[in-house]
Short mmCIF file of C-alpha atoms in Angstrom, two decimals:
data_model
loop_
_atom_site.label_atom_id
_atom_site.label_comp_id
_atom_site.label_asym_id
_atom_site.label_seq_id
_atom_site.Cartn_x
_atom_site.Cartn_y
_atom_site.Cartn_z
CA UNK A 1 15.75 -93.84 -97.62
CA UNK A 2 14.11 -93.41 -100.97
CA UNK A 3 13.84 -89.94 -102.46
CA UNK A 4 10.72 -87.84 -102.06
CA UNK A 5 7.96 -89.10 -104.32
CA UNK A 6 4.73 -87.48 -105.51
CA UNK A 7 1.79 -89.74 -106.28
CA UNK A 8 -1.16 -88.34 -108.29
CA UNK A 9 -4.51 -88.67 -106.59
CA UNK A 10 -6.61 -86.93 -109.20
CA UNK A 11 -6.14 -84.41 -111.95
CA UNK A 12 -6.06 -81.60 -109.38
CA UNK A 13 -4.73 -83.28 -106.23
CA UNK A 14 -1.22 -84.52 -105.47
CA UNK A 15 -0.07 -86.35 -102.37
CA UNK A 16 3.56 -85.91 -101.34
CA UNK A 17 5.10 -88.52 -99.07
CA UNK A 18 8.43 -87.74 -97.46
CA UNK A 19 8.83 -91.21 -96.07
CA UNK A 20 9.32 -94.60 -97.62
CA UNK A 21 6.04 -95.96 -98.92
CA UNK A 22 4.54 -99.34 -98.46
CA UNK A 23 4.91 -101.67 -101.44
CA UNK A 24 1.58 -102.30 -103.13
CA UNK A 25 0.80 -104.88 -105.77
CA UNK A 26 1.91 -103.38 -109.04
CA UNK A 27 4.79 -101.35 -107.57
CA UNK A 28 8.19 -102.01 -109.10
CA UNK A 29 9.53 -103.36 -105.78
CA UNK A 30 6.53 -105.58 -105.08
CA UNK A 31 7.61 -108.66 -103.13
CA UNK A 32 7.54 -111.95 -104.97
CA UNK A 33 4.27 -113.84 -104.49
CA UNK A 34 4.77 -117.59 -104.26
CA UNK A 35 2.34 -119.99 -105.91
CA UNK A 36 1.31 -121.28 -102.48
CA UNK A 37 0.53 -117.80 -101.17
CA UNK A 38 -1.37 -116.94 -104.34
CA UNK A 39 -3.61 -119.99 -103.94
CA UNK A 40 -4.10 -119.32 -100.23
CA UNK A 41 -5.14 -115.73 -100.86
CA UNK A 42 -7.56 -116.71 -103.65
CA UNK A 43 -9.19 -119.38 -101.45
CA UNK A 44 -9.32 -117.03 -98.45
CA UNK A 45 -10.98 -114.20 -100.36
CA UNK A 46 -13.52 -116.56 -101.95
CA UNK A 47 -14.54 -117.74 -98.48
CA UNK A 48 -14.49 -114.16 -97.17
CA UNK A 49 -17.07 -113.26 -99.83
CA UNK A 50 -19.14 -116.35 -99.06
CA UNK A 51 -19.10 -115.89 -95.29
CA UNK A 52 -19.59 -112.12 -95.37
CA UNK A 53 -22.79 -112.24 -97.43
CA UNK A 54 -24.13 -115.49 -96.00
CA UNK A 55 -26.07 -113.95 -93.09
CA UNK A 56 -27.46 -111.23 -95.37
CA UNK A 57 -28.76 -113.83 -97.82
CA UNK A 58 -30.10 -116.14 -95.10
CA UNK A 59 -32.01 -113.26 -93.49
CA UNK A 60 -33.69 -112.48 -96.82
CA UNK A 61 -34.40 -116.20 -97.30
CA UNK A 62 -35.90 -116.31 -93.80
CA UNK A 63 -37.99 -113.18 -94.44
CA UNK A 64 -41.12 -115.21 -95.13
CA UNK A 65 -40.67 -117.19 -91.90
CA UNK A 66 -40.10 -113.99 -89.92
CA UNK A 67 -43.27 -112.41 -91.32
CA UNK A 68 -45.24 -115.64 -90.93
CA UNK A 69 -44.27 -116.02 -87.27
CA UNK A 70 -45.27 -112.42 -86.57
CA UNK A 71 -48.62 -112.80 -88.30
CA UNK A 72 -49.29 -116.10 -86.52
CA UNK A 73 -48.65 -114.43 -83.18
CA UNK A 74 -51.09 -111.66 -84.06
CA UNK A 75 -53.72 -114.21 -85.02
CA UNK A 76 -53.30 -116.06 -81.73
CA UNK A 77 -53.75 -112.81 -79.81
CA UNK A 78 -56.78 -111.79 -81.83
CA UNK A 79 -58.87 -114.71 -83.08
CA UNK A 80 -61.33 -112.34 -84.66
CA UNK A 81 -58.72 -110.92 -87.06
CA UNK A 82 -58.85 -111.79 -90.72
CA UNK A 83 -56.21 -113.83 -92.49
CA UNK A 84 -53.06 -111.68 -92.20
CA UNK A 85 -51.21 -113.41 -94.97
CA UNK A 86 -53.27 -112.80 -98.11
CA UNK A 87 -56.27 -110.89 -99.39
CA UNK A 88 -58.32 -111.42 -102.52
CA UNK A 89 -59.67 -109.02 -105.09
CA UNK A 90 -61.20 -106.15 -103.08
CA UNK A 91 -64.57 -106.35 -104.82
CA UNK A 92 -64.93 -110.09 -104.51
CA UNK A 93 -67.76 -111.28 -102.31
CA UNK A 94 -66.23 -114.64 -101.50
CA UNK A 95 -62.65 -115.75 -100.96
CA UNK A 96 -61.64 -118.57 -103.30
CA UNK A 97 -60.89 -121.96 -101.85
CA UNK A 98 -57.21 -121.58 -102.63
CA UNK A 99 -55.00 -118.78 -103.86
CA UNK A 100 -54.24 -120.74 -107.03
CA UNK A 101 -57.96 -120.85 -107.89
CA UNK A 102 -58.34 -117.06 -107.84
CA UNK A 103 -58.56 -115.23 -111.15
CA UNK A 104 -57.25 -112.14 -109.40
CA UNK A 105 -53.68 -111.31 -108.36
CA UNK A 106 -52.98 -112.39 -104.76
CA UNK A 107 -50.61 -110.35 -102.56
CA UNK A 108 -48.91 -110.47 -99.18
CA UNK A 109 -50.16 -107.62 -97.00
CA UNK A 110 -46.60 -107.02 -95.78
CA UNK A 111 -44.23 -107.01 -98.73
CA UNK A 112 -40.73 -108.43 -98.44
CA UNK A 113 -39.46 -104.91 -99.12
CA UNK A 114 -39.82 -104.26 -95.37
CA UNK A 115 -37.26 -106.96 -94.58
CA UNK A 116 -35.05 -105.67 -97.39
CA UNK A 117 -34.97 -102.18 -95.87
CA UNK A 118 -34.04 -103.58 -92.45
CA UNK A 119 -31.30 -105.58 -94.17
CA UNK A 120 -29.80 -102.69 -96.16
CA UNK A 121 -30.30 -99.36 -94.34
CA UNK A 122 -27.67 -100.04 -91.62
CA UNK A 123 -25.26 -101.14 -94.36
CA UNK A 124 -25.92 -97.91 -96.26
CA UNK A 125 -25.20 -95.81 -93.17
CA UNK A 126 -21.92 -97.64 -92.60
CA UNK A 127 -20.81 -97.20 -96.19
CA UNK A 128 -21.63 -93.48 -96.17
CA UNK A 129 -19.55 -92.80 -93.06
CA UNK A 130 -17.00 -95.49 -92.22
CA UNK A 131 -14.63 -95.20 -95.22
CA UNK A 132 -13.56 -91.76 -93.98
CA UNK A 133 -11.99 -93.14 -90.80
CA UNK A 134 -11.96 -96.94 -91.16
CA UNK A 135 -8.36 -97.00 -92.42
CA UNK A 136 -7.20 -96.07 -88.91
CA UNK A 137 -8.59 -99.31 -87.44
CA UNK A 138 -6.42 -102.47 -87.81
CA UNK A 139 -7.78 -105.15 -90.10
CA UNK A 140 -7.80 -107.83 -87.40
CA UNK A 141 -10.21 -105.71 -85.33
CA UNK A 142 -12.46 -104.89 -88.30
CA UNK A 143 -12.70 -108.51 -89.42
CA UNK A 144 -13.34 -109.76 -85.89
CA UNK A 145 -16.18 -107.25 -85.52
CA UNK A 146 -17.60 -108.37 -88.88
CA UNK A 147 -17.68 -111.98 -87.68
CA UNK A 148 -19.21 -111.04 -84.32
CA UNK A 149 -22.05 -109.06 -85.91
CA UNK A 150 -22.76 -111.98 -88.25
CA UNK A 151 -22.81 -114.43 -85.34
CA UNK A 152 -25.07 -112.12 -83.31
CA UNK A 153 -27.59 -111.99 -86.16
CA UNK A 154 -27.99 -115.79 -86.21
CA UNK A 155 -28.38 -115.98 -82.42
CA UNK A 156 -30.83 -113.07 -82.09
CA UNK A 157 -33.15 -114.26 -84.87
CA UNK A 158 -32.93 -117.89 -83.72
CA UNK A 159 -33.87 -117.08 -80.12
CA UNK A 160 -36.34 -114.27 -80.74
CA UNK A 161 -40.07 -114.71 -80.24
CA UNK A 162 -41.07 -111.20 -81.31
CA UNK A 163 -41.07 -109.64 -84.76
CA UNK A 164 -39.07 -106.56 -83.79
CA UNK A 165 -36.41 -108.65 -82.07
CA UNK A 166 -36.08 -110.58 -85.32
CA UNK A 167 -35.67 -107.28 -87.14
CA UNK A 168 -32.84 -106.44 -84.71
CA UNK A 169 -31.13 -109.64 -85.81
CA UNK A 170 -31.59 -108.66 -89.45
CA UNK A 171 -30.04 -105.27 -88.67
CA UNK A 172 -27.06 -107.01 -87.04
CA UNK A 173 -26.55 -109.06 -90.21
CA UNK A 174 -26.71 -105.86 -92.23
CA UNK A 175 -24.06 -104.15 -90.09
CA UNK A 176 -21.77 -107.16 -90.34
CA UNK A 177 -22.18 -107.45 -94.12
CA UNK A 178 -21.66 -103.73 -94.68
CA UNK A 179 -18.58 -103.51 -92.49
CA UNK A 180 -17.23 -106.68 -94.08
CA UNK A 181 -17.72 -105.45 -97.65
CA UNK A 182 -15.87 -102.20 -96.97
CA UNK A 183 -13.12 -104.05 -95.11
CA UNK A 184 -12.51 -106.94 -97.49
CA UNK A 185 -12.73 -104.90 -100.69
CA UNK A 186 -10.23 -102.45 -99.19
CA UNK A 187 -8.07 -105.42 -98.19
CA UNK A 188 -7.96 -106.65 -101.81
CA UNK A 189 -5.87 -103.61 -102.74
CA UNK A 190 -2.91 -105.16 -100.87
CA UNK A 191 -3.00 -108.41 -102.87
CA UNK A 192 -2.75 -109.46 -106.51
CA UNK A 193 -5.59 -108.57 -108.88
CA UNK A 194 -7.13 -112.07 -108.93
CA UNK A 195 -8.50 -111.69 -105.40
CA UNK A 196 -11.10 -109.18 -106.67
CA UNK A 197 -12.61 -111.90 -108.86
CA UNK A 198 -12.27 -114.40 -106.01
CA UNK A 199 -14.07 -112.15 -103.51
CA UNK A 200 -16.80 -111.32 -106.02
CA UNK A 201 -17.32 -114.98 -106.87
CA UNK A 202 -17.60 -115.80 -103.16
CA UNK A 203 -20.29 -113.15 -102.63
CA UNK A 204 -22.18 -114.62 -105.59
CA UNK A 205 -21.76 -118.07 -104.11
CA UNK A 206 -23.29 -116.81 -100.86
CA UNK A 207 -26.52 -116.14 -102.74
CA UNK A 208 -26.74 -119.65 -104.13
CA UNK A 209 -25.40 -121.57 -101.12
CA UNK A 210 -27.08 -119.37 -98.49
CA UNK A 211 -30.54 -119.77 -99.98
CA UNK A 212 -29.95 -123.47 -100.71
CA UNK A 213 -28.59 -124.35 -97.25
CA UNK A 214 -31.43 -122.57 -95.44
CA UNK A 215 -34.11 -124.10 -97.68
CA UNK A 216 -32.42 -127.52 -97.55
CA UNK A 217 -32.08 -127.71 -93.76
CA UNK A 218 -35.65 -126.54 -93.18
CA UNK A 219 -36.93 -128.96 -95.84
CA UNK A 220 -35.18 -131.81 -94.00
CA UNK A 221 -37.31 -131.06 -90.96
CA UNK A 222 -35.03 -128.77 -88.99
CA UNK A 223 -36.72 -125.71 -87.56
CA UNK A 224 -35.62 -122.24 -88.74
CA UNK A 225 -34.25 -121.68 -85.21
CA UNK A 226 -32.06 -124.80 -85.28
CA UNK A 227 -30.92 -124.01 -88.82
CA UNK A 228 -29.78 -120.53 -87.84
CA UNK A 229 -27.85 -121.84 -84.83
CA UNK A 230 -26.06 -124.39 -87.03
CA UNK A 231 -25.00 -121.56 -89.32
CA UNK A 232 -22.91 -120.05 -86.50
CA UNK A 233 -20.09 -122.04 -88.08
CA UNK A 234 -19.98 -119.50 -90.93
CA UNK A 235 -18.44 -116.54 -89.01
CA UNK A 236 -16.01 -119.00 -87.38
CA UNK A 237 -14.79 -120.01 -90.87
CA UNK A 238 -14.24 -116.33 -91.68
CA UNK A 239 -11.95 -115.88 -88.68
CA UNK A 240 -10.03 -119.07 -89.43
CA UNK A 241 -9.44 -117.91 -93.00
CA UNK A 242 -8.11 -114.53 -91.90
CA UNK A 243 -5.92 -115.55 -88.97
CA UNK A 244 -4.61 -118.91 -90.21
CA UNK A 245 -4.95 -119.17 -94.01
CA UNK A 246 -4.56 -115.72 -95.60
CA UNK A 247 -0.88 -114.91 -96.26
CA UNK A 248 0.51 -111.49 -95.24
CA UNK A 249 -0.34 -108.64 -97.60
CA UNK A 250 1.54 -105.46 -98.42
CA UNK A 251 0.01 -103.75 -95.38
CA UNK A 252 1.81 -106.30 -93.16
CA UNK A 253 5.27 -105.41 -94.46
CA UNK A 254 7.48 -103.71 -91.88
CA UNK A 255 10.42 -102.85 -94.14
CA UNK A 256 10.90 -102.33 -97.85
CA UNK A 257 13.68 -103.92 -99.90
CA UNK A 258 16.16 -101.29 -98.72
CA UNK A 259 15.41 -102.17 -95.10
CA UNK A 260 13.75 -98.82 -94.43
CA UNK A 261 10.79 -98.52 -92.10
CA UNK A 262 7.56 -98.40 -94.03
CA UNK A 263 5.13 -95.54 -93.46
CA UNK A 264 1.66 -95.53 -95.04
CA UNK A 265 0.56 -92.03 -95.94
CA UNK A 266 -2.95 -91.25 -94.69
CA UNK A 267 -5.22 -89.08 -96.83
CA UNK A 268 -6.67 -86.01 -95.15
CA UNK A 269 -10.44 -85.50 -94.99
CA UNK A 270 -10.12 -82.70 -97.55
CA UNK A 271 -8.28 -85.00 -99.94
CA UNK A 272 -10.90 -87.70 -99.47
CA UNK A 273 -13.78 -85.36 -100.25
CA UNK A 274 -11.91 -84.08 -103.33
CA UNK A 275 -11.80 -87.63 -104.65
CA UNK A 276 -15.57 -88.19 -104.49
CA UNK A 277 -16.57 -86.51 -107.81
CA UNK A 278 -14.14 -88.70 -109.74
CA UNK A 279 -15.82 -91.83 -108.31
CA UNK A 280 -19.29 -90.99 -109.65
CA UNK A 281 -18.54 -92.69 -113.00
CA UNK A 282 -18.30 -95.97 -111.08
CA UNK A 283 -20.97 -95.40 -108.42
CA UNK A 284 -23.86 -94.07 -110.52
CA UNK A 285 -24.01 -97.05 -112.94
CA UNK A 286 -23.69 -99.47 -110.00
CA UNK A 287 -26.48 -97.74 -108.04
CA UNK A 288 -28.78 -97.71 -111.06
CA UNK A 289 -28.24 -101.41 -111.78
CA UNK A 290 -28.94 -102.34 -108.16
CA UNK A 291 -32.02 -100.12 -107.94
CA UNK A 292 -33.61 -101.83 -110.95
CA UNK A 293 -32.41 -105.26 -109.81
CA UNK A 294 -33.79 -105.11 -106.28
CA UNK A 295 -36.99 -103.41 -107.37
CA UNK A 296 -37.55 -106.48 -109.53
CA UNK A 297 -36.61 -108.86 -106.71
CA UNK A 298 -38.57 -107.30 -103.86
CA UNK A 299 -41.33 -105.49 -105.75
CA UNK A 300 -42.12 -107.77 -108.69
CA UNK A 301 -41.01 -111.38 -108.13
CA UNK A 302 -43.89 -112.19 -105.80
CA UNK A 303 -46.35 -110.75 -108.37
CA UNK A 304 -45.06 -112.63 -111.43
CA UNK A 305 -46.52 -116.04 -110.66
CA UNK A 306 -48.75 -118.05 -113.00
CA UNK A 307 -51.79 -120.10 -112.08
CA UNK A 308 -52.08 -123.62 -113.43
CA UNK A 309 -48.33 -124.31 -113.30
CA UNK A 310 -46.79 -127.44 -111.76
CA UNK A 311 -45.35 -125.13 -109.07
CA UNK A 312 -47.44 -123.29 -106.50
CA UNK A 313 -47.29 -119.53 -106.15
CA UNK A 314 -44.78 -119.74 -103.27
CA UNK A 315 -42.66 -122.32 -105.09
CA UNK A 316 -42.48 -120.11 -108.17
CA UNK A 317 -41.24 -117.22 -106.01
CA UNK A 318 -38.53 -119.42 -104.48
CA UNK A 319 -37.35 -120.60 -107.88
CA UNK A 320 -37.23 -117.02 -109.16
CA UNK A 321 -34.87 -116.29 -106.26
CA UNK A 322 -32.70 -119.34 -106.96
CA UNK A 323 -32.64 -118.55 -110.69
CA UNK A 324 -31.55 -114.97 -109.98
CA UNK A 325 -28.82 -116.06 -107.55
CA UNK A 326 -27.38 -118.54 -110.06
CA UNK A 327 -27.13 -115.73 -112.61
CA UNK A 328 -25.37 -113.50 -110.07
CA UNK A 329 -22.94 -116.26 -109.12
CA UNK A 330 -21.99 -116.99 -112.73
CA UNK A 331 -21.40 -113.35 -113.67
CA UNK A 332 -19.52 -112.49 -110.48
CA UNK A 333 -17.16 -115.36 -111.23
CA UNK A 334 -16.59 -114.44 -114.88
CA UNK A 335 -14.43 -111.29 -114.89
CA UNK A 336 -11.31 -113.21 -115.90
CA UNK A 337 -13.19 -114.42 -118.99
CA UNK A 338 -15.47 -111.49 -119.84
CA UNK A 339 -14.56 -107.88 -118.99
CA UNK A 340 -17.06 -105.06 -119.50
CA UNK A 341 -15.38 -101.64 -119.69
CA UNK A 342 -18.43 -99.60 -120.73
CA UNK A 343 -20.21 -99.77 -117.38
CA UNK A 344 -23.08 -97.51 -118.54
CA UNK A 345 -24.42 -100.32 -120.74
CA UNK A 346 -25.39 -102.42 -117.71
CA UNK A 347 -27.85 -99.97 -116.06
CA UNK A 348 -29.59 -99.41 -119.42
CA UNK A 349 -30.15 -103.14 -119.83
CA UNK A 350 -31.26 -103.63 -116.21
CA UNK A 351 -33.75 -100.74 -116.33
CA UNK A 352 -35.14 -102.28 -119.53
CA UNK A 353 -35.63 -105.54 -117.59
CA UNK A 354 -37.48 -103.66 -114.85
CA UNK A 355 -39.76 -101.90 -117.35
CA UNK A 356 -40.53 -105.18 -119.11
CA UNK A 357 -41.51 -106.94 -115.89
CA UNK A 358 -43.60 -104.00 -114.65
CA UNK A 359 -45.56 -104.24 -117.91
CA UNK A 360 -45.94 -107.97 -117.31
CA UNK A 361 -47.49 -107.35 -113.87
CA UNK A 362 -50.05 -104.98 -115.40
CA UNK A 363 -50.81 -106.60 -118.76
CA UNK A 364 -49.80 -110.29 -118.43
CA UNK A 365 -48.61 -110.53 -122.03
CA UNK A 366 -45.80 -113.05 -121.34
CA UNK A 367 -47.62 -116.40 -121.43
CA UNK A 368 -45.12 -118.75 -119.85
CA UNK A 369 -43.36 -119.23 -116.50
CA UNK A 370 -40.14 -120.34 -118.23
CA UNK A 371 -39.84 -117.11 -120.20
CA UNK A 372 -39.91 -115.21 -116.91
CA UNK A 373 -37.22 -117.55 -115.59
CA UNK A 374 -34.96 -116.62 -118.53
CA UNK A 375 -35.51 -112.89 -117.88
CA UNK A 376 -34.79 -113.30 -114.17
CA UNK A 377 -31.60 -115.23 -114.95
CA UNK A 378 -30.52 -112.41 -117.28
CA UNK A 379 -31.30 -109.94 -114.49
CA UNK A 380 -28.91 -111.82 -112.20
CA UNK A 381 -26.18 -111.88 -114.85
CA UNK A 382 -26.40 -108.11 -115.27
CA UNK A 383 -26.36 -107.43 -111.52
CA UNK A 384 -23.38 -109.65 -110.82
CA UNK A 385 -21.55 -108.33 -113.88
CA UNK A 386 -22.01 -104.72 -112.74
CA UNK A 387 -20.58 -105.50 -109.31
CA UNK A 388 -17.44 -107.38 -110.33
CA UNK A 389 -16.59 -105.21 -113.35
CA UNK A 390 -16.96 -101.99 -111.36
CA UNK A 391 -14.45 -102.98 -108.70
CA UNK A 392 -12.16 -104.76 -111.14
CA UNK A 393 -12.02 -101.64 -113.28
CA UNK A 394 -11.38 -99.43 -110.26
CA UNK A 395 -8.49 -101.66 -109.24
CA UNK A 396 -6.96 -101.20 -112.69
CA UNK A 397 -7.70 -97.48 -113.05
CA UNK A 398 -6.73 -96.03 -109.67
CA UNK A 399 -3.26 -95.38 -108.32
CA UNK A 400 -2.21 -97.57 -105.42
CA UNK A 401 -2.17 -94.81 -102.80
CA UNK A 402 -5.92 -94.12 -103.12
CA UNK A 403 -7.35 -97.54 -103.96
CA UNK A 404 -8.07 -98.58 -100.38
CA UNK A 405 -10.18 -95.48 -99.67
CA UNK A 406 -11.86 -95.20 -103.09
CA UNK A 407 -12.97 -98.83 -103.28
CA UNK A 408 -14.34 -98.61 -99.74
CA UNK A 409 -16.38 -95.52 -100.68
CA UNK A 410 -17.62 -96.99 -103.96
CA UNK A 411 -19.33 -99.82 -102.08
CA UNK A 412 -22.03 -97.31 -101.16
CA UNK A 413 -23.25 -97.52 -104.77
CA UNK A 414 -24.94 -100.90 -104.53
CA UNK A 415 -26.43 -100.28 -101.06
CA UNK A 416 -27.85 -96.90 -102.09
CA UNK A 417 -29.56 -98.48 -105.08
CA UNK A 418 -30.95 -101.30 -102.92
CA UNK A 419 -32.25 -98.88 -100.27
CA UNK A 420 -34.05 -96.76 -102.86
CA UNK A 421 -35.48 -99.91 -104.44
CA UNK A 422 -36.84 -101.13 -101.09
CA UNK A 423 -38.41 -97.73 -100.40
CA UNK A 424 -40.10 -97.62 -103.81
CA UNK A 425 -41.10 -101.30 -103.81
CA UNK A 426 -43.31 -100.97 -100.70
CA UNK A 427 -45.75 -98.33 -102.07
CA UNK A 428 -45.65 -99.97 -105.51
CA UNK A 429 -46.57 -103.31 -103.93
CA UNK A 430 -49.48 -101.70 -102.08
CA UNK A 431 -50.66 -99.92 -105.23
CA UNK A 432 -50.59 -103.08 -107.35
CA UNK A 433 -52.46 -105.03 -104.67
CA UNK A 434 -55.23 -102.41 -104.60
CA UNK A 435 -55.99 -102.79 -108.32
CA UNK A 436 -58.41 -105.17 -110.00
CA UNK A 437 -55.75 -107.08 -111.86
CA UNK A 438 -56.63 -110.39 -113.42
CA UNK A 439 -54.14 -113.19 -114.00
#
């Protein structure tokens, strides 16, 4: 048996392990990784990222359909109600023939921030609590639960005929995505460093492919219900990747090179709480970037349209979303080419984006749709870059005995920023829609 070894957890906390320790990537006795296993793990983690975020993205893409179905049901039950989708300038005496003909800003009565909150609040709760005990649950159980929650979200939303049942499906997608992000990012600590970039790229790909697949299938004539049922294949792919493609990681090793039984030292709750202050330098920049990013997406995108363009108001909103997702995908896939060590730069730039676009909503000084597209693309680059560089830097900075816990906890940063953004976007949306703003 190897001699007693002390592993530093922080500047004031030391963990002593009297037993042989599991071999982590980067340890001197790390097992040799074959080229085949390296490729398998990279492919598996890319598809984990894609599948894990797919339902989350699809639910946001389907937000308009969910709201539209609810409003249509209300109109059928009350034929005397006014149009529940849009309202014109409050002082106008007549509604224009079309939204595009109005000289005043047109708004949805229910902002998409409501769907965003349903999609992120359960995830936030999971990330605030689960990392403190999730290490005790085997990975095969956690990943199976992630897939089941994702599958349930597709089925519930597809078969629902009531708005609040649809929201339950959105919540299920949120739980699955949150549990999956904690689980898979923790799982990366048992593999070579490239899987962080692979996972991150896959999550970025989910934004592009999720929105594209949903829009494509519905554009081909399939109903949203049929489209969601077809997408049940996504959680099945996740399970196939984990059980049949992903090679064993360090956590699967039963003996070290000396043939000694491996024992993984568990951190105590006190040790875990002592680690939290040291994680703020990663979490605060990430939260700030995501707050500004999702405030733009859910509070401003639907207000940034231009009249007289070749695209309608709704089409401009969709292309803003696609443009943003492409930016996220590119930056989340770029950490092996561009590494950003000064994480504080990213929130400054993203908040500047938010301020610029808020001014655009009020003053309309940017004259062209394509200029907004460039800004939105830049917004996506910053958001994706903050995500991948935060976790890549944590993987490099932290000692192997605390990575699994710390990376799981740090995932709360993006969800906290998103939740705050959704909460602020709703009253901001209502305020903007109550003003006499001209286009």
